[in-house]
Amino acid sequence: MQIKKICCIGAGYVGGPTMAVIADKCPSIHVDVVDINKKRIQKWNSPNLEELPVYEPGLKEIIKRCRNKNLKFSTSIKEKISKADMIFISVNTPTKKKGFGAGKASDLKWVEACARQVALYASGHTIVVEKSTLPVRTAGVIKEILNECEVSPRKSHSNKTFDVLSNPEFLAEGSAINDLITPDRVLIGGDTQIAIETLAKIYQNWVPNEKILRTNLWSSELAKLTSNAFLAQRISSINSISAICEQTGADIREVSKAIGSDSRIGSKFLNSGPGFGGSCFKKDILNIVYLSEYFGLPEVASFWESVVQLNNWQQHRISKLIVRKLFGTLSNKKIVILGFAFKANTNDTRESPAINICKDLLEEGASLVIHDPKVCSEQINFDLKFESTNNFEEQQNKTLIEEGNWIKENDLSDSFKDADAAVFLTEWSEYKNINWDDVYEKMRKPSWIFDARSITNPMEVRNAGLNLWRIGDGL
Ligand code: UDX
Ligand code: UDX
């Protein structure tokens, strides 16, 4: 089967960049990305490439090359579904807020809604590809909805047929384009060989065939969840050791290097920090927890749940030690937050450790000055769910921040003015070249630097006269 038209439902952090790379690498395929969110689509179509809804290094160059050629963004969901030979489902699957499995299970209402739309509007033979990370056996739900349409007597005149594949995404934000262009592997799960090979052929335009793994549907779905759970587990493991380092005089960077040199362990994902964020890790682990409980495996559930608990603990541990070092009170103290995104090179703040840490500090009465090169103040306001007696915009224009309130500061150097402490929460590269003598002059004394990302040079900070706490530093 030759694919000529692809439709991707969901123009988010996954759908947008993934489809951009497919369009760029396969000029003969027409790719339509559709979304129910009009504003998001407008941003994807914005003539100013700085206004794209997703910030990813290398993305705007691809959009410039392909947009309105073989890559189009629109809200014409029905029309684009009806014309596509292959449909990617890349919509969000948040954790359920209420009902059975609340707080753990994924809410599949969007995926189900997409499957129903595909069932209704598709024509001819269509390959439906799960791109969203989903609980194991979700492909079964999609299949059931589509099959219903295939065999429905009222639709007997229609010639609709479907194949369902699982093709999870392994891109990490901030390096998405690179991860898509040179993936460690591409995973395709399915039960029809022809459908699997049809999708494999698209990837073969730029990915060596030996990197394209073919599995059954359920292995593919579970491999994606497990992959994220293993990565997150490494971070909780190293973060737990950071706390031991701080008590014993060991240095987490030295410990990480020493253990990472063992080729069986490997050196990646051993950076201790303020805890993992991002839209996937917590959600996917909680999915495994829910599945384990559902299948009567409570020991497995509690093993994975502890990874999330350790992550929460690490975030609150940092807030607590900031309060302790600042004499037990943050009232009338100005604290600079350096970085609000959940990692560098992205404007995404979902599950960012900065959210919990800032909330803790605001609760203690601190006045926060938040700096981040890519996150806008509206997003910060949304994340902190800030209920102030003053309106948010009014506060942003003030120079004196009220107790338990915050402002966004765009000038890095100005943000240190009269501050009692600065806390590094995201490893933005601009934070690597700070002039510490200059910072010392600007801050109120005694001044504290809290480095949760190991981004500072401790000698330089201490030589400038500043107090320094670094994650996992026992000295
Ligand atoms: C999402 C999931 O969170 C992740 O688990 C999965 O692997 C991929 O999809 P992401 O792209 O980061 O990741 O989500 P998001 O940026 O929220 O984008 C999803 C988009 O789908 C949104 O723009 C939303 O408007 C859209 N959507 C949702 C639809 O177009 N139709 C729907 O019915 C529901
Ligand atoms: C992750 C997976 O890496 C990716 O394969 C999957 O498709 C989606 O989820 P992402 O969440 O975008 O990607 O970023 P990632 O680089 O994995 O970082 C996640 C979090 O872990 C960030 O908050 C990051 O700062 C943190 N992290 C990462 C550490 O604290 N230490 C590390 O050593 C690595």
Coordinates of C-alpha atoms in Angstrom, one line a residue, residues 9 89 110-120 141-142 145-146:
I9 CA -5.1 14.5 14.9
I89 CA -3.8 9.9 16.7
W110 CA -10.1 12.2 23.5
V111 CA -8.7 9.1 22.0
E112 CA -12.1 7.5 22.0
A113 CA -13.6 10.7 20.4
C114 CA -10.9 10.6 17.7
A115 CA -11.6 6.9 17.0
R116 CA -15.3 7.7 16.6
Q117 CA -14.6 10.5 14.2
V118 CA -12.3 8.3 12.2
A119 CA -14.9 5.6 12.1
L120 CA -17.4 8.1 10.8
V141 CA -10.7 0.0 22.2
I142 CA -9.9 1.8 18.9
I145 CA -14.9 1.2 17.6
L146 CA -13.6 1.0 14.0

